[in-house]
PDB file of C-alpha atoms in Angstrom:
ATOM      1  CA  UNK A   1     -15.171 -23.644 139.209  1.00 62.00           C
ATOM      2  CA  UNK A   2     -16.459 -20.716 141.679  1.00 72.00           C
ATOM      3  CA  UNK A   3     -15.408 -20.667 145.245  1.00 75.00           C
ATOM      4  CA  UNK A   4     -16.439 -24.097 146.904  1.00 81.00           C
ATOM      5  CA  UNK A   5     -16.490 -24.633 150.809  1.00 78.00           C
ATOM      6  CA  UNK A   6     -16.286 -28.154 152.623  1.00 78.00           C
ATOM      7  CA  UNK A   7     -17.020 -28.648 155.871  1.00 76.00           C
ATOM      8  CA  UNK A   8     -15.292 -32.349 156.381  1.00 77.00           C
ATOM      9  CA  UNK A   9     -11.853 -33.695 155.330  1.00 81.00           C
ATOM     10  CA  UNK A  10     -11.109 -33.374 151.682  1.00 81.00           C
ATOM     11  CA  UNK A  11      -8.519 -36.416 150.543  1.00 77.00           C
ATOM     12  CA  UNK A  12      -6.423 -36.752 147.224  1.00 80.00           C
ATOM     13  CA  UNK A  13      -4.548 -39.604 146.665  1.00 73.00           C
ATOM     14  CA  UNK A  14      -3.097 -37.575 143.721  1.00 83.00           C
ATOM     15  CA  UNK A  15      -2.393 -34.435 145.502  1.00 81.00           C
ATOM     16  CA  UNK A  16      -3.716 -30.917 145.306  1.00 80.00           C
ATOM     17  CA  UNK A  17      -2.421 -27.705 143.290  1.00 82.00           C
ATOM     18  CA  UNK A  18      -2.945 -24.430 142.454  1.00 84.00           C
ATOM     19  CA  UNK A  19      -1.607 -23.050 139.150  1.00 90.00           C
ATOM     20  CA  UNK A  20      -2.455 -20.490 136.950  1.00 91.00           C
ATOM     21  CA  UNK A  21      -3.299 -16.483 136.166  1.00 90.00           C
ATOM     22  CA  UNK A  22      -5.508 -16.340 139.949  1.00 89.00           C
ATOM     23  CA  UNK A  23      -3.576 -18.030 142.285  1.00 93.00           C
ATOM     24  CA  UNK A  24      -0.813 -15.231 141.506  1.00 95.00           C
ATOM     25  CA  UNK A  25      -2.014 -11.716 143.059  1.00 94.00           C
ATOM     26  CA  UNK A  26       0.125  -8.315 142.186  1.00 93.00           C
ATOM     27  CA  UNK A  27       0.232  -5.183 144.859  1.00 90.00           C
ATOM     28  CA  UNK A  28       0.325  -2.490 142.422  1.00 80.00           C
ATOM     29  CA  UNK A  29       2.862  -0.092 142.902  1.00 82.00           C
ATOM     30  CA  UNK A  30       2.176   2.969 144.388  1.00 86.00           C
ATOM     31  CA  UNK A  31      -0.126   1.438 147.153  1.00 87.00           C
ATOM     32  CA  UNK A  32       0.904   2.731 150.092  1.00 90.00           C
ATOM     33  CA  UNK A  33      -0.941   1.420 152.897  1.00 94.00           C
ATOM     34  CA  UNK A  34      -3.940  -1.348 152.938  1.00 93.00           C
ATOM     35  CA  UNK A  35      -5.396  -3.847 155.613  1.00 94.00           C
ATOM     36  CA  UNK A  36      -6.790  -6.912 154.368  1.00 95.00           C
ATOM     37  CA  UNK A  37     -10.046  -7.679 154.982  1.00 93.00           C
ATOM     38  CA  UNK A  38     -11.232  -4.135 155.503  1.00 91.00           C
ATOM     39  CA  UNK A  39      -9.258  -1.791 152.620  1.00 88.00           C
ATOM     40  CA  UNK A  40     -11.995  -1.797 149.336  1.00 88.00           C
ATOM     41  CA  UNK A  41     -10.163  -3.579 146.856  1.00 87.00           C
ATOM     42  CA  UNK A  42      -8.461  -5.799 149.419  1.00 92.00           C
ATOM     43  CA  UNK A  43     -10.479  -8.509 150.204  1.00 93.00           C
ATOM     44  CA  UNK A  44      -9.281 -11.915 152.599  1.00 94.00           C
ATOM     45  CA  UNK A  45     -10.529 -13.959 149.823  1.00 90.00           C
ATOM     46  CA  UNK A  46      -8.513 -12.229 146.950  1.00 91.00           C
ATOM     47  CA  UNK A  47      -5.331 -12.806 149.133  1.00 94.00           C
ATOM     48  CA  UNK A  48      -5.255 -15.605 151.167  1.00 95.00           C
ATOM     49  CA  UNK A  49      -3.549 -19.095 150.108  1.00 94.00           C
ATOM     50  CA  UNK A  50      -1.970 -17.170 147.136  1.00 95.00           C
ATOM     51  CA  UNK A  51       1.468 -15.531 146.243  1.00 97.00           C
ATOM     52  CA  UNK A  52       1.112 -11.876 146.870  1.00 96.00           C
ATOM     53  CA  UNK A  53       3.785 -10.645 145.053  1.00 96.00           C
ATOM     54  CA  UNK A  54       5.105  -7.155 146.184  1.00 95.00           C
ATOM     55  CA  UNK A  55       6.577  -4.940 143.536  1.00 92.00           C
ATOM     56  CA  UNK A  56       6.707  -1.569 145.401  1.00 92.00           C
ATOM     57  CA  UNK A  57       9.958  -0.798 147.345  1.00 94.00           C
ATOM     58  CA  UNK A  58       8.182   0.792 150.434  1.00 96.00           C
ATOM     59  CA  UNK A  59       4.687   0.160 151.583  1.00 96.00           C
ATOM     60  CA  UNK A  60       2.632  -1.459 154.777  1.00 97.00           C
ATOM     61  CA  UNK A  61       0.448  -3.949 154.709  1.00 97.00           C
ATOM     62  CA  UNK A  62      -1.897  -5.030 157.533  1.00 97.00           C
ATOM     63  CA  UNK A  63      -3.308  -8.577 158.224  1.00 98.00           C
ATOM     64  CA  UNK A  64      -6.276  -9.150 159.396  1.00 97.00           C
ATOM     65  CA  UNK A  65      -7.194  -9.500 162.984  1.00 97.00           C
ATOM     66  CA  UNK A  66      -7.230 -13.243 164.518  1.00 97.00           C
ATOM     67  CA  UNK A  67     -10.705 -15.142 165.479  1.00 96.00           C
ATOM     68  CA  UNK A  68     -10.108 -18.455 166.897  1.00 96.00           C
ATOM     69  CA  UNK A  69     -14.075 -18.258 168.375  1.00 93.00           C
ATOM     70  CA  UNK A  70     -16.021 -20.946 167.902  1.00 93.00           C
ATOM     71  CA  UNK A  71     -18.428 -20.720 165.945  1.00 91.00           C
ATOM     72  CA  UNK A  72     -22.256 -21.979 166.840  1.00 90.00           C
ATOM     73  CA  UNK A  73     -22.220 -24.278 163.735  1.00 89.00           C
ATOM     74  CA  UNK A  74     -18.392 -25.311 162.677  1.00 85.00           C
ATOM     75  CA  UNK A  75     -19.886 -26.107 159.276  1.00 83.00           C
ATOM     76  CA  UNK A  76     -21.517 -22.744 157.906  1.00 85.00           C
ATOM     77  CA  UNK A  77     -19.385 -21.058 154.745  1.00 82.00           C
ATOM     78  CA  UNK A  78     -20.208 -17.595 156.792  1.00 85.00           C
ATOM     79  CA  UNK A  79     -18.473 -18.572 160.462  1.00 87.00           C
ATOM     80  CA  UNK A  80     -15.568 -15.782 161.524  1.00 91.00           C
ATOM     81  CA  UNK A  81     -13.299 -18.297 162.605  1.00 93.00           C
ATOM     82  CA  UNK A  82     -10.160 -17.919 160.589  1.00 94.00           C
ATOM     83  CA  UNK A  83      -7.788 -19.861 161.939  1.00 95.00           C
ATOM     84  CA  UNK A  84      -5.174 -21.467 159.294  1.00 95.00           C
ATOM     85  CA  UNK A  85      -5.678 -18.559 157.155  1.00 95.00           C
ATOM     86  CA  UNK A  86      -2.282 -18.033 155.072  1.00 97.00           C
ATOM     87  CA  UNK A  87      -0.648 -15.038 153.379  1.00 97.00           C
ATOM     88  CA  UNK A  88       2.545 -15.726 151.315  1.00 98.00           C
ATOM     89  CA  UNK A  89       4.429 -12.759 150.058  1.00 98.00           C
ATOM     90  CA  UNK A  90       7.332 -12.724 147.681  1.00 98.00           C
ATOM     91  CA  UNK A  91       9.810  -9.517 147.201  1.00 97.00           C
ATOM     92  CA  UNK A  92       9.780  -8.609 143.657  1.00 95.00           C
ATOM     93  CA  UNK A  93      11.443  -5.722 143.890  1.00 92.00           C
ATOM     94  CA  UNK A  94      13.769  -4.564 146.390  1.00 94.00           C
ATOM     95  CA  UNK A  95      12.474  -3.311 149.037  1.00 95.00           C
ATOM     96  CA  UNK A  96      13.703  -0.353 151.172  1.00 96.00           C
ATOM     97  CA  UNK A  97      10.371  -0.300 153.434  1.00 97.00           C
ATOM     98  CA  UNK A  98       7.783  -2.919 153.014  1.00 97.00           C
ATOM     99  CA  UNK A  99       5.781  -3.547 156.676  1.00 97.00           C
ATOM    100  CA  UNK A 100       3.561  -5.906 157.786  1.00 98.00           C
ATOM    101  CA  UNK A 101       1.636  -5.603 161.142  1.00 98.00           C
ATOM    102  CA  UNK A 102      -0.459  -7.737 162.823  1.00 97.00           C
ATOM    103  CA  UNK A 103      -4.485  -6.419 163.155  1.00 94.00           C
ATOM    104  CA  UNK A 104      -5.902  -6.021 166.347  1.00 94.00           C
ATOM    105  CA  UNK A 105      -4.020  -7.643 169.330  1.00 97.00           C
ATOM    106  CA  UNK A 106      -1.898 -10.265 167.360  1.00 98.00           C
ATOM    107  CA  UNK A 107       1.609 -11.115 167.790  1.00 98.00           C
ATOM    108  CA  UNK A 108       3.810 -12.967 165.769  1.00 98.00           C
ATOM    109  CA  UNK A 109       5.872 -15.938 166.927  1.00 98.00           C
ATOM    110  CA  UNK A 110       8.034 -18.277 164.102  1.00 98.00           C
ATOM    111  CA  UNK A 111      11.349 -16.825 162.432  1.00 98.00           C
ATOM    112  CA  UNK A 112      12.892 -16.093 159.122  1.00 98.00           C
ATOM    113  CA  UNK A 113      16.178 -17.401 157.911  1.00 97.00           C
ATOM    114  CA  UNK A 114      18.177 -13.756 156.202  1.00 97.00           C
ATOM    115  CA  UNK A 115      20.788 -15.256 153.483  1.00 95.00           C
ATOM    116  CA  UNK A 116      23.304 -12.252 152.888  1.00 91.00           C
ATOM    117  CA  UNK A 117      24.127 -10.861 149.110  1.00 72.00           C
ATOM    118  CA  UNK A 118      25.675 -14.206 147.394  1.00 71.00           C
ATOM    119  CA  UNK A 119      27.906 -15.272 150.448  1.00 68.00           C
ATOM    120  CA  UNK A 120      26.872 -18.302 152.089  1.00 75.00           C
ATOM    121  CA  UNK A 121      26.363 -16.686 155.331  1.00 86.00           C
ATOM    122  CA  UNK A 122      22.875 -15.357 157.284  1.00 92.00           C
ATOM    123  CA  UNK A 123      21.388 -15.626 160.389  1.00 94.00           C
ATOM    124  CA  UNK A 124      18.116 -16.843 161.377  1.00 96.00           C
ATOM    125  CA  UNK A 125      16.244 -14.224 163.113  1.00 97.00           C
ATOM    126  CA  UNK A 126      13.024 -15.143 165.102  1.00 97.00           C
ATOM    127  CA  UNK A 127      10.210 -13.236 167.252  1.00 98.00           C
ATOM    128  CA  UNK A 128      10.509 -13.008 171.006  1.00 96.00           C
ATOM    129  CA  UNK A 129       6.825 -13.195 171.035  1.00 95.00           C
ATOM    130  CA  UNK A 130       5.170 -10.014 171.591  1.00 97.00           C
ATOM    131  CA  UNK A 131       6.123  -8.345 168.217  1.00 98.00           C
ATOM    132  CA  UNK A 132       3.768  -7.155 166.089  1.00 98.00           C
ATOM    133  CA  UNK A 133       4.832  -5.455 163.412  1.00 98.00           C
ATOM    134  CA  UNK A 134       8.036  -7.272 160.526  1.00 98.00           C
ATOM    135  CA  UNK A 135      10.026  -4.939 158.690  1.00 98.00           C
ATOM    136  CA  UNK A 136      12.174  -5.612 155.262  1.00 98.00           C
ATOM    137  CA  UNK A 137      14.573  -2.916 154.634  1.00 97.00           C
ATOM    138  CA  UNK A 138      16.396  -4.218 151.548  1.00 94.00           C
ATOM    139  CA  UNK A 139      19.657  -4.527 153.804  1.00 94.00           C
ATOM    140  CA  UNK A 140      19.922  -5.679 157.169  1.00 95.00           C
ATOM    141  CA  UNK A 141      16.592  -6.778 157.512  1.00 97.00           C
ATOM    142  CA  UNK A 142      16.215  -8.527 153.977  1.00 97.00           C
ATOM    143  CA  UNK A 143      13.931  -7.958 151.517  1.00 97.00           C
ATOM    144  CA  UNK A 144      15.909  -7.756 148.230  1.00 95.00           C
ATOM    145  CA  UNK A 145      13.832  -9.324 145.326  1.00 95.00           C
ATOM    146  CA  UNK A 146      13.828 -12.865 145.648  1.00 96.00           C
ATOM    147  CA  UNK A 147      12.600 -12.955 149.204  1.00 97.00           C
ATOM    148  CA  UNK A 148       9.921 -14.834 151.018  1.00 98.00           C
ATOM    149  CA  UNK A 149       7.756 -14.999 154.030  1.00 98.00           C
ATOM    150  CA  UNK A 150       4.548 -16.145 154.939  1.00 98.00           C
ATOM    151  CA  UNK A 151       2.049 -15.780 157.602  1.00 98.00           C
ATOM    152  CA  UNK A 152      -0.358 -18.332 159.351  1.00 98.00           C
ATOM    153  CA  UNK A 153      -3.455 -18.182 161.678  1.00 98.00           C
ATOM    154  CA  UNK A 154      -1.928 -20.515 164.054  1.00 98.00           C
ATOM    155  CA  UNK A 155      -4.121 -19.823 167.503  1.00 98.00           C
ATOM    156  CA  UNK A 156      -5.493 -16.980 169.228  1.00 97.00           C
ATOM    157  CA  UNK A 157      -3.772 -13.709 169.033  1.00 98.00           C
ATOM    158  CA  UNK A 158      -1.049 -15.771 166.995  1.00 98.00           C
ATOM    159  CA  UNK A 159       0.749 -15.139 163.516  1.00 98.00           C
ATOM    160  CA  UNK A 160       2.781 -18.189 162.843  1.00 98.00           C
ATOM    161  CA  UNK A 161       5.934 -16.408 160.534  1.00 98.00           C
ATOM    162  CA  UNK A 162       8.240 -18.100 158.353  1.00 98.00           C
ATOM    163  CA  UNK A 163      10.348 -17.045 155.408  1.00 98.00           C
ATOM    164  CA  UNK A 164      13.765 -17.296 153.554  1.00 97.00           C
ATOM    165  CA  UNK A 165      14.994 -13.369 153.008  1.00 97.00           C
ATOM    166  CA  UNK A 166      17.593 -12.391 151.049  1.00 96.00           C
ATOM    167  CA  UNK A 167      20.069  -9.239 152.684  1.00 94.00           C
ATOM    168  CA  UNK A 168      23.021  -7.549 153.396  1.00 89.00           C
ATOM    169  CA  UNK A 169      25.238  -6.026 155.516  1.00 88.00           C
ATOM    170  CA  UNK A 170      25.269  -7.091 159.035  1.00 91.00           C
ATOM    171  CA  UNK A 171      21.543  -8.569 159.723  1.00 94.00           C
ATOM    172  CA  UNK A 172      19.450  -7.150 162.569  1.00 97.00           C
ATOM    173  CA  UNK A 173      15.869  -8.622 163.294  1.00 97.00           C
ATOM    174  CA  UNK A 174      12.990  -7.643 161.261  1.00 98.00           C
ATOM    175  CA  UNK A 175      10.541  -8.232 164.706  1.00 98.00           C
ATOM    176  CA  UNK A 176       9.396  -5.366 166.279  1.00 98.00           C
ATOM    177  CA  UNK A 177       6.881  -4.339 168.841  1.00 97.00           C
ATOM    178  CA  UNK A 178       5.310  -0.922 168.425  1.00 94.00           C
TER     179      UNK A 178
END
């Protein structure tokens, strides 16, 4: 089946899933910098509500920009709206510096949990609400293969962030604001 929209509630009493060669999509190596939803090649659609694995050690990735607008008819396949738009990313490789910014305006607000080497110690690390911009460093900041975090359109100007991070050393927040 192609791409389908609904505009109401969609029910299952057996549940929903989403298996298989597509709903897996691979950032080659060697890509250096892309924004989704405006880089050729990098399309919202091709991305979002699918693991994006990441198996280049240092690149930056930016999402796209928010719109919570309404739109002048809520049931139209075309509106801008794009709220509850998810990215998940998972660390295949370790990373030394893999970036993700926000697009436009956005912040990000949420946290990530940063387990250290095999130990069963980490720290929970969590925006302070104005930063824009999460960095994995393969250390301190996690992002050794095996690491996860994922991004939701969760209101106006606002990146929901959540993740489980695997690290080392002593652990220093991947939030910024630059």
């Amino acid at each position: 089946m192609g791409k389908t929209t609904f505009s109401g509630p969609v029910s299952s009493l057996g549940g929903f899933y989403s298996a298989g060669k597509n709903s897996v999509v691979d950032v080659p190596n060697g890509t250096a910098s892309f924004t989704i939803g405006t880089t050729s090649g990098y399309d919202v659609a091709d991305y979002a509500g699918k693991l994006i694995t990441l198996s280049d050690a240092a690149m930056t990735i930016t999402l796209p920009t928010i719109s919570a607008a309404d739109p002048a008819d809520p049931t139209a396949p075309s509106q801008l709206n794009n709220l509850g738009l998810i990215f998940r990313f998972f660390v295949a490789l370790d990373s030394t510096a893999m970036i993700i910014n926000c697009g436009g305006s956005d912040v990000f607000v949420g946290g990530v949990y940063i387990g250290v080497d095999d130990a069963a110690t980490g720290e929970s690390q969590r925006s302070d609400g104005s930063d824009n911009t999460f960095t994995m460093n393969g250390s301190t900041q996690g992002g050794d293969a095996g690491s996860y975090v994922e991004f939701e359109a969760a209101a106006a100007l606002t990146w929901s962030v959540r993740g489980d991070l695997l690290g080392s050393s002593s652990i220093i927040t991947p939030f910024t604001t630059v």
